[in-house]
Tab-separated table of C-alpha atoms in Angstrom:
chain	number	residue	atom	x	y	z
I	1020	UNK	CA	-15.731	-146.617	-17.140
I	1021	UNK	CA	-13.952	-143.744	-15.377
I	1022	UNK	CA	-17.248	-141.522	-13.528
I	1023	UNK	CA	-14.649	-138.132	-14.208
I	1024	UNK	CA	-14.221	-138.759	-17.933
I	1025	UNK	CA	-17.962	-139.617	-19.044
I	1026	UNK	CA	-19.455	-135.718	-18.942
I	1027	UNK	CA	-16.473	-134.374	-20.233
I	1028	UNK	CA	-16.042	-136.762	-23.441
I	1029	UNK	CA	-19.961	-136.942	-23.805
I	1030	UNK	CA	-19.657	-132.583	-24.313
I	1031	UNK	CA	-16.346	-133.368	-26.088
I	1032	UNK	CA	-17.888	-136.208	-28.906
I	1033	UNK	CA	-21.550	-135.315	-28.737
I	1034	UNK	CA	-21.574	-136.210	-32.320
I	1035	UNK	CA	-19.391	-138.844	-34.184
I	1036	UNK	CA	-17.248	-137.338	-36.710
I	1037	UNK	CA	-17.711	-138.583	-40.661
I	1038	UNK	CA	-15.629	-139.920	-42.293
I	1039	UNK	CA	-12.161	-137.719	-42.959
I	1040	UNK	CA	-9.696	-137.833	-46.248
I	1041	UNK	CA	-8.224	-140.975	-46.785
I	1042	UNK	CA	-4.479	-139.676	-45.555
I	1043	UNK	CA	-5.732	-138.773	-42.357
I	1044	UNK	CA	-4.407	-141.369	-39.288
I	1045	UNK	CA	-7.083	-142.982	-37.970
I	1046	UNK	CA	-7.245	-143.109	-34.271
I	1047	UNK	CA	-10.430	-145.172	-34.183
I	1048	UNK	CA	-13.332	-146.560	-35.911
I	1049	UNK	CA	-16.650	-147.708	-34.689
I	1050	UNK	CA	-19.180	-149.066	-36.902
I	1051	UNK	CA	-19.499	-146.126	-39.797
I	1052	UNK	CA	-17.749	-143.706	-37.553
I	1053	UNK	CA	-13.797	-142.398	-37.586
I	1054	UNK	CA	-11.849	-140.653	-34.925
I	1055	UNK	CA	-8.864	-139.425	-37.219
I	1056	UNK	CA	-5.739	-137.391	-35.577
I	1057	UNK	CA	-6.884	-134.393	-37.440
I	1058	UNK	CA	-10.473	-134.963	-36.011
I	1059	UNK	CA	-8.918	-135.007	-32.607
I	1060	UNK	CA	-6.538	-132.375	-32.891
I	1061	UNK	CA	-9.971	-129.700	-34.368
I	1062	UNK	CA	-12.187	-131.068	-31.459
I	1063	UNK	CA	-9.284	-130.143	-28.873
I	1064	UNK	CA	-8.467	-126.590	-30.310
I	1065	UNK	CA	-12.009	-126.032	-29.705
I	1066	UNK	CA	-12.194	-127.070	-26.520
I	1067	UNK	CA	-10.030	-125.254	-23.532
I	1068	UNK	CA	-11.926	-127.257	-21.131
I	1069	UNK	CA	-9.908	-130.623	-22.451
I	1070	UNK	CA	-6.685	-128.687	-23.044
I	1071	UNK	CA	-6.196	-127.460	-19.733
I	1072	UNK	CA	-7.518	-131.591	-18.470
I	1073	UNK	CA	-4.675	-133.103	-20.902
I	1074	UNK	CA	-1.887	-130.373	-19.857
I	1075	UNK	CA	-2.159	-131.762	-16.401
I	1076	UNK	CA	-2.971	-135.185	-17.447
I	1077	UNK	CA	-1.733	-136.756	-20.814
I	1078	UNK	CA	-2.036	-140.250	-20.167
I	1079	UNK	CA	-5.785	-139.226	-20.288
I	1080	UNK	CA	-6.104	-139.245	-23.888
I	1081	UNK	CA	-6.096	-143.031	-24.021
I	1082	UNK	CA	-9.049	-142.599	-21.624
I	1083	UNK	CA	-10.660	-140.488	-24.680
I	1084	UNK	CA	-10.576	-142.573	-27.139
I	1085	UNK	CA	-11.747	-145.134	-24.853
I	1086	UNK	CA	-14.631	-143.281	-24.317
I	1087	UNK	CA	-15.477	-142.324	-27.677
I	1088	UNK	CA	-15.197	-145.959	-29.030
I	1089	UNK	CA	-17.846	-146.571	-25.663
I	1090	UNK	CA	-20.320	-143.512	-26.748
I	1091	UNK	CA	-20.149	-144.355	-30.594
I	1092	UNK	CA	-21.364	-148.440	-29.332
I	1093	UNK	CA	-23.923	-147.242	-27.700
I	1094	UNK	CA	-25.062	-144.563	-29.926
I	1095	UNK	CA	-25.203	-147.456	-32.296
I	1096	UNK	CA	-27.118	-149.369	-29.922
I	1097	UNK	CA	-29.656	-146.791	-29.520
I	1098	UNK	CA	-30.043	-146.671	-33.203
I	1099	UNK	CA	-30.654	-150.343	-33.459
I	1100	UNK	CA	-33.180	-150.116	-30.913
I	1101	UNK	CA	-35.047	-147.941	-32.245
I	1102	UNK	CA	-34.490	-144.952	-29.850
I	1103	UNK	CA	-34.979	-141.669	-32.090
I	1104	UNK	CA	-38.878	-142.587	-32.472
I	1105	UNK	CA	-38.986	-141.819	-28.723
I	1106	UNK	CA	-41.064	-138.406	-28.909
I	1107	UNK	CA	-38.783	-137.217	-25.954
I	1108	UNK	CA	-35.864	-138.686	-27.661
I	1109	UNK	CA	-36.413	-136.795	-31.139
I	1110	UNK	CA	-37.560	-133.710	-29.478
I	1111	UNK	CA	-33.945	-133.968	-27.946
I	1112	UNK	CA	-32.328	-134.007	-31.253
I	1113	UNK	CA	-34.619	-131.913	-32.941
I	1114	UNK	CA	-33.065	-129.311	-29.999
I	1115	UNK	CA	-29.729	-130.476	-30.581
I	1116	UNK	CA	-30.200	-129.877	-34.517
I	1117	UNK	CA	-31.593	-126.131	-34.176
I	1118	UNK	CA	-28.575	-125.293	-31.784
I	1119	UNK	CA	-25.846	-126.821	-34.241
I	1120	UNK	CA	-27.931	-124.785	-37.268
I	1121	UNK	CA	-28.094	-121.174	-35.340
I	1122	UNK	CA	-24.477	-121.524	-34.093
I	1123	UNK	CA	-23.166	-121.976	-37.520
I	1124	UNK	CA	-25.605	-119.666	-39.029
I	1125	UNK	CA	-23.980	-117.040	-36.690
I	1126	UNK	CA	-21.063	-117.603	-37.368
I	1127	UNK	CA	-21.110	-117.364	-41.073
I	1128	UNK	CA	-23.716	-114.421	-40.892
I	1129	UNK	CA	-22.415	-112.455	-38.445
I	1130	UNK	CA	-18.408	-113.859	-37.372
I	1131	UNK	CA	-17.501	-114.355	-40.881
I	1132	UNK	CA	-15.145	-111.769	-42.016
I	1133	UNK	CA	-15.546	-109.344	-38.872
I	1134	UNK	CA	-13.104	-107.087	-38.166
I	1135	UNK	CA	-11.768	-103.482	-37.720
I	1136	UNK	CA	-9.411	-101.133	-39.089
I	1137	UNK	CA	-6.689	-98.841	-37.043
I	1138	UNK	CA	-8.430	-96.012	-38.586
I	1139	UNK	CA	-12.113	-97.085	-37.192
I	1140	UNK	CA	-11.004	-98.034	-34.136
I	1141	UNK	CA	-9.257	-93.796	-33.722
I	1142	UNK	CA	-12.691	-93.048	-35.180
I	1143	UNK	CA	-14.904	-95.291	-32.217
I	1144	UNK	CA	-12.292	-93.948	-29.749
I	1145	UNK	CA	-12.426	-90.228	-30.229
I	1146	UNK	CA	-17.109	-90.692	-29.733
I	1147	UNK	CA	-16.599	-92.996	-26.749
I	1148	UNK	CA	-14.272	-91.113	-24.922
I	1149	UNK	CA	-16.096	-91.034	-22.012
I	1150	UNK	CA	-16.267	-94.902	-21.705
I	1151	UNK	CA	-12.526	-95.072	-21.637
I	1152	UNK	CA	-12.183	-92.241	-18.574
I	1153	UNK	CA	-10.898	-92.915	-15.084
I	1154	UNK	CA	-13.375	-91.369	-13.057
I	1155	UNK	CA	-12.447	-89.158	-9.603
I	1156	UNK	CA	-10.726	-91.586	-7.677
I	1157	UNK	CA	-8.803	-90.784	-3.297
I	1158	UNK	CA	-6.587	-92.418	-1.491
I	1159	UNK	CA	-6.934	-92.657	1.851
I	1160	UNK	CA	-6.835	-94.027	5.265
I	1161	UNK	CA	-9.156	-94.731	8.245
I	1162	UNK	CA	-9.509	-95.707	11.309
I	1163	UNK	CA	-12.434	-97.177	12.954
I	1164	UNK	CA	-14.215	-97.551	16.001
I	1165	UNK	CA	-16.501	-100.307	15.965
I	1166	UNK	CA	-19.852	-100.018	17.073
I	1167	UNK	CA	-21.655	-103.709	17.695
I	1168	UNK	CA	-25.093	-103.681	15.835
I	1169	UNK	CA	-27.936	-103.172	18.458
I	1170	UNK	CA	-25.134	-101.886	20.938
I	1171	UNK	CA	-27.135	-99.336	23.869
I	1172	UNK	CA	-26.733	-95.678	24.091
I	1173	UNK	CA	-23.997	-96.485	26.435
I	1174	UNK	CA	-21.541	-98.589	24.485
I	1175	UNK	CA	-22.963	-96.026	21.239
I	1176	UNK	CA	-21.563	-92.872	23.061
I	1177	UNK	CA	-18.251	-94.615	24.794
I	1178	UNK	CA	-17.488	-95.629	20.602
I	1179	UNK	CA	-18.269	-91.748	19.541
I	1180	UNK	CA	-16.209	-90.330	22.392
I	1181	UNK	CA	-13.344	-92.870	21.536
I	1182	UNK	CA	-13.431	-91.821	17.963
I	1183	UNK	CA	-13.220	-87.987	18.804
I	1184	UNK	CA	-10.267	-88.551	21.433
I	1185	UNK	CA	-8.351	-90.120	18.545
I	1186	UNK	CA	-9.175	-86.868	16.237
I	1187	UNK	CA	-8.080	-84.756	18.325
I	1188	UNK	CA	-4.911	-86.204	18.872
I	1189	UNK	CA	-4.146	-86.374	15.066
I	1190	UNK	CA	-5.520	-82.310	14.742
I	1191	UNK	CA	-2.763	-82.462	17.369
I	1192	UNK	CA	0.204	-83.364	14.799
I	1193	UNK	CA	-0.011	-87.210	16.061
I	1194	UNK	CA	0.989	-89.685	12.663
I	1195	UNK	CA	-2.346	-90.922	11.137
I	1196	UNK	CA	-0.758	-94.741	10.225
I	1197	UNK	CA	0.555	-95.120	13.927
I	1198	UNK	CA	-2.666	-94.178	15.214
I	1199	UNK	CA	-4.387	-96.630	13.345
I	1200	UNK	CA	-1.913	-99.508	13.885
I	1201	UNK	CA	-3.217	-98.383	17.698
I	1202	UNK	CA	-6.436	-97.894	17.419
I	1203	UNK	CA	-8.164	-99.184	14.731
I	1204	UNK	CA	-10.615	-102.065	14.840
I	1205	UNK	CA	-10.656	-102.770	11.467
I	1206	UNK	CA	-8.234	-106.080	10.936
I	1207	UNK	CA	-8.186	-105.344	6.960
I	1208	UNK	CA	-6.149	-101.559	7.102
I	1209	UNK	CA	-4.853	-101.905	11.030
I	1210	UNK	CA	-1.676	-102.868	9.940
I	1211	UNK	CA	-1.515	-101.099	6.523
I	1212	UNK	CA	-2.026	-97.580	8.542
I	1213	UNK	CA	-5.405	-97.361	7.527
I	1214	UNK	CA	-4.443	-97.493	4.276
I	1215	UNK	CA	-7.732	-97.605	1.814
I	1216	UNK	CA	-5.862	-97.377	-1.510
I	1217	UNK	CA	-7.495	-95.928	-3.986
I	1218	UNK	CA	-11.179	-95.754	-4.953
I	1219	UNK	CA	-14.240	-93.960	-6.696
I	1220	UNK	CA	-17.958	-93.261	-6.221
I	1221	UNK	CA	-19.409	-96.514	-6.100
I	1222	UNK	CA	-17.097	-98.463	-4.476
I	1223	UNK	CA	-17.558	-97.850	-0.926
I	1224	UNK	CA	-20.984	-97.636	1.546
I	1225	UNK	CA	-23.197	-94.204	0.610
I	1226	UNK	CA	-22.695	-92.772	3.963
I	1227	UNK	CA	-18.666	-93.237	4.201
I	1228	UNK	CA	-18.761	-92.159	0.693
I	1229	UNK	CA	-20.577	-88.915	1.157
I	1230	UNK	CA	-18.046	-87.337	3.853
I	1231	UNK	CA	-15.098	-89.130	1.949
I	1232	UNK	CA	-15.172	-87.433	-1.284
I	1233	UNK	CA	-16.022	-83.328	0.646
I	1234	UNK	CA	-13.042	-83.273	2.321
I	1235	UNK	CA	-9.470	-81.887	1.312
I	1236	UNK	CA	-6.479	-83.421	1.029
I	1237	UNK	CA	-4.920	-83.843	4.505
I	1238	UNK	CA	-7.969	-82.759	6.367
I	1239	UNK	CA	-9.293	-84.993	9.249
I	1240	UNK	CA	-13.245	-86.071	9.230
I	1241	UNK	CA	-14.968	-85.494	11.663
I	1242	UNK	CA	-16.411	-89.283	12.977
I	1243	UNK	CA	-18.143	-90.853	10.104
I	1244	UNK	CA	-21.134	-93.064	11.357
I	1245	UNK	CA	-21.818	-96.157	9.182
I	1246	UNK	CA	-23.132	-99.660	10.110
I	1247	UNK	CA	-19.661	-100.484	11.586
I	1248	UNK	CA	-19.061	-97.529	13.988
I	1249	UNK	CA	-17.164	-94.624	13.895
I	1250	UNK	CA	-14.680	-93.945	11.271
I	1251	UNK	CA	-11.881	-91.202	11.049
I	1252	UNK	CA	-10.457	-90.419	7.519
I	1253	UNK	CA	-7.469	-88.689	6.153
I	1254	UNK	CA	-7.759	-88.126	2.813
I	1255	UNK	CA	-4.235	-88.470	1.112
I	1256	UNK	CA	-4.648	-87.482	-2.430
I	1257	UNK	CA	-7.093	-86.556	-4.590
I	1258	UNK	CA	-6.917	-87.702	-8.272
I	1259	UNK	CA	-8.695	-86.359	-11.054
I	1260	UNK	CA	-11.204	-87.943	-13.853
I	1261	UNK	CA	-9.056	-88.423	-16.471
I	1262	UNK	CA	-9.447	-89.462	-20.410
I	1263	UNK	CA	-7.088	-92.608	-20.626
I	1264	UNK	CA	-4.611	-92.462	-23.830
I	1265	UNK	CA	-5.648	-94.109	-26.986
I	1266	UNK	CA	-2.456	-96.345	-27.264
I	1267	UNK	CA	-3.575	-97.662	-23.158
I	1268	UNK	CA	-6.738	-98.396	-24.095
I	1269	UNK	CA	-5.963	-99.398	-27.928
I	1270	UNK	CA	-6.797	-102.932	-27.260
I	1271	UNK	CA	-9.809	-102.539	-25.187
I	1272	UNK	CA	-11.225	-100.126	-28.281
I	1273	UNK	CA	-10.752	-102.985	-30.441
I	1274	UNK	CA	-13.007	-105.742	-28.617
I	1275	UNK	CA	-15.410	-103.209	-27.985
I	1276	UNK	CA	-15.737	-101.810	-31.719
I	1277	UNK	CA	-15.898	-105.695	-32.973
I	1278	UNK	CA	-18.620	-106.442	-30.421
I	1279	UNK	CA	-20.714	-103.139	-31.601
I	1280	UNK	CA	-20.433	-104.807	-35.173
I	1281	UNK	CA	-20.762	-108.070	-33.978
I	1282	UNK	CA	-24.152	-106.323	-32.510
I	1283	UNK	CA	-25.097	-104.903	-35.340
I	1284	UNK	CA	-24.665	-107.271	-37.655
I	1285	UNK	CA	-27.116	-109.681	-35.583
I	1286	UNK	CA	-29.637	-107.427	-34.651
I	1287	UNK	CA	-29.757	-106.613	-38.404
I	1288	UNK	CA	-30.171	-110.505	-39.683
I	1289	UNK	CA	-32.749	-111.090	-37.214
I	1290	UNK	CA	-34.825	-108.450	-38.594
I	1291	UNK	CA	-34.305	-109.455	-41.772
I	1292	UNK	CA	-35.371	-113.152	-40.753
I	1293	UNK	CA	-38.383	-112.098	-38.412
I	1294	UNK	CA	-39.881	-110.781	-41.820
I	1295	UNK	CA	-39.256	-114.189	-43.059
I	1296	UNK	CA	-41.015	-116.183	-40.604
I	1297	UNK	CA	-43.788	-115.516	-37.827
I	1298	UNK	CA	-42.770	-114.785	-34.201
I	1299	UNK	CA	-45.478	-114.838	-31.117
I	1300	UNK	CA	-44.117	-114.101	-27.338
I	1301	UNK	CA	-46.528	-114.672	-24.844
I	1302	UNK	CA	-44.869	-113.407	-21.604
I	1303	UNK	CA	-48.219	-113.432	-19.665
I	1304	UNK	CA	-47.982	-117.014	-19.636
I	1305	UNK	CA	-44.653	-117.391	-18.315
I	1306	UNK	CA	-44.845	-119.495	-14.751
């Protein structure tokens, strides 16, 4: 039996499939059990996992079936012996039962029949505008003078010195990209001209952040210390926070409306069924 195929069939056919409508071609049969095309064809919409493994791989669905008619023999087998009075065992399928009962449960509570209209999704829009805004973002570029981590005052002062030589010669008109294709020690902008693309608040250290986002467009920092030396920024432009258009976003408003109902919907049956039955959390005795 193929070592590749046995955890992805044994997730694929946990559970043999009853018996379908008489019209339906049967693929296989073990026992009391039928693999029918239409069995096959549900299990595999379901399953991306085994799409994407037969795309590459066809021939492999021989190997499926193959491996269904093996797990339905010795499923049997197990029955036979006498396996599901095992107290392990049946606490196994008692776990396997409560999963298959709460996923279909949710989905017929809470998936069933969700969905939005054009005019709630303007309506969820227009009170979340602020999740849907670009925030302040800069370009710019850098150049950088690295400082070795434990360096001496010595090798600390030759980086600063090195760093304000190079300002001074762009104060002096000299072109910020060619400098940095000269100087700068960073291997990931060198040969971009320092080139940063765009970012906001959050994406870079605190410290190269904090200098960043005071200066003006086309100013020249003074050296920037961080934990990798020197650096020397031009700032190139500054953009705005902006609200991003409805029609951009439109999509975006739409899965996050459905999950907020999706949300609600849940939190709302599991109130209703924690009245039902009696719930105790110990976290104190958590390991």
């Amino acid at each position: 039996m193929s070592r590749v195929c046995w955890g992805v069939v044994l997730f694929f056919f946990l559970f043999t499939f009853p018996v379908q409508a008489k019209d339906s071609t049967v693929i296989a049969r073990v026992g009391p059990y039928t693999l029918t095309r239409a069995d096959f064809a549900k299990e595999l919409a379901q399953n991306p996992q085994l799409r994407a493994l037969l795309s590459l791989k066809p021939e492999m669905k021989k190997v499926l079936v193959e491996r269904w008619v093996e797990i339905n023999l010795l499923g049997l087998g197990g029955k036979e012996a006498g396996l599901e009075k095992d107290p392990q065992i049946r606490a196994e399928i008692e776990e396997q039962t409560r999963m298959i009962l709460a996923r279909h449960y949710f989905e017929r509570k809470v998936l069933s029949g969700l969905k939005v209209t054009e005019a709630e999704m303007q309506r969820y829009y227009l009170r979340h505008k602020k999740d849907y805004t670009l925030p302040e973002r800069i370009q710019a570029q850098h150049i950088l003078i690295r400082v070795p981590e434990g360096a001496d005052k010595k090798t600390e002062a030759a980086a600063l010195a090195k760093a304000r030589e190079i300002r001074q010669k762009l104060l002096a008109g000299a072109d910020f990209a060619t400098m940095a294709k000269k100087y700068s020690q960073d291997p990931g902008t060198r040969d971009k001209g320092g080139d940063l693309g765009l970012f906001s608040r959050g994406q870079m250290i605190p410290e190269f952040e904090k200098a960043v986002f005071k200066l003006k467009v086309g100013e020249i920092s003074p050296p920037i210390r961080t934990r990798f030396g020197y650096h020397i920024v031009r700032v190139s432009a500054r953009i705005p926070a902006q609200v991003q258009p409805y029609k951009k976003v439109k999509e975006q408003v739409r899965k996050d409306l459905l999950e907020e109902k999706k949300n609600q919907r849940l939190m709302a049956l599991l109130r209703e069924l924690r009245k039902k039955y009696p719930v105790e959390v110990h976290l104190e005795n958590l390991p």
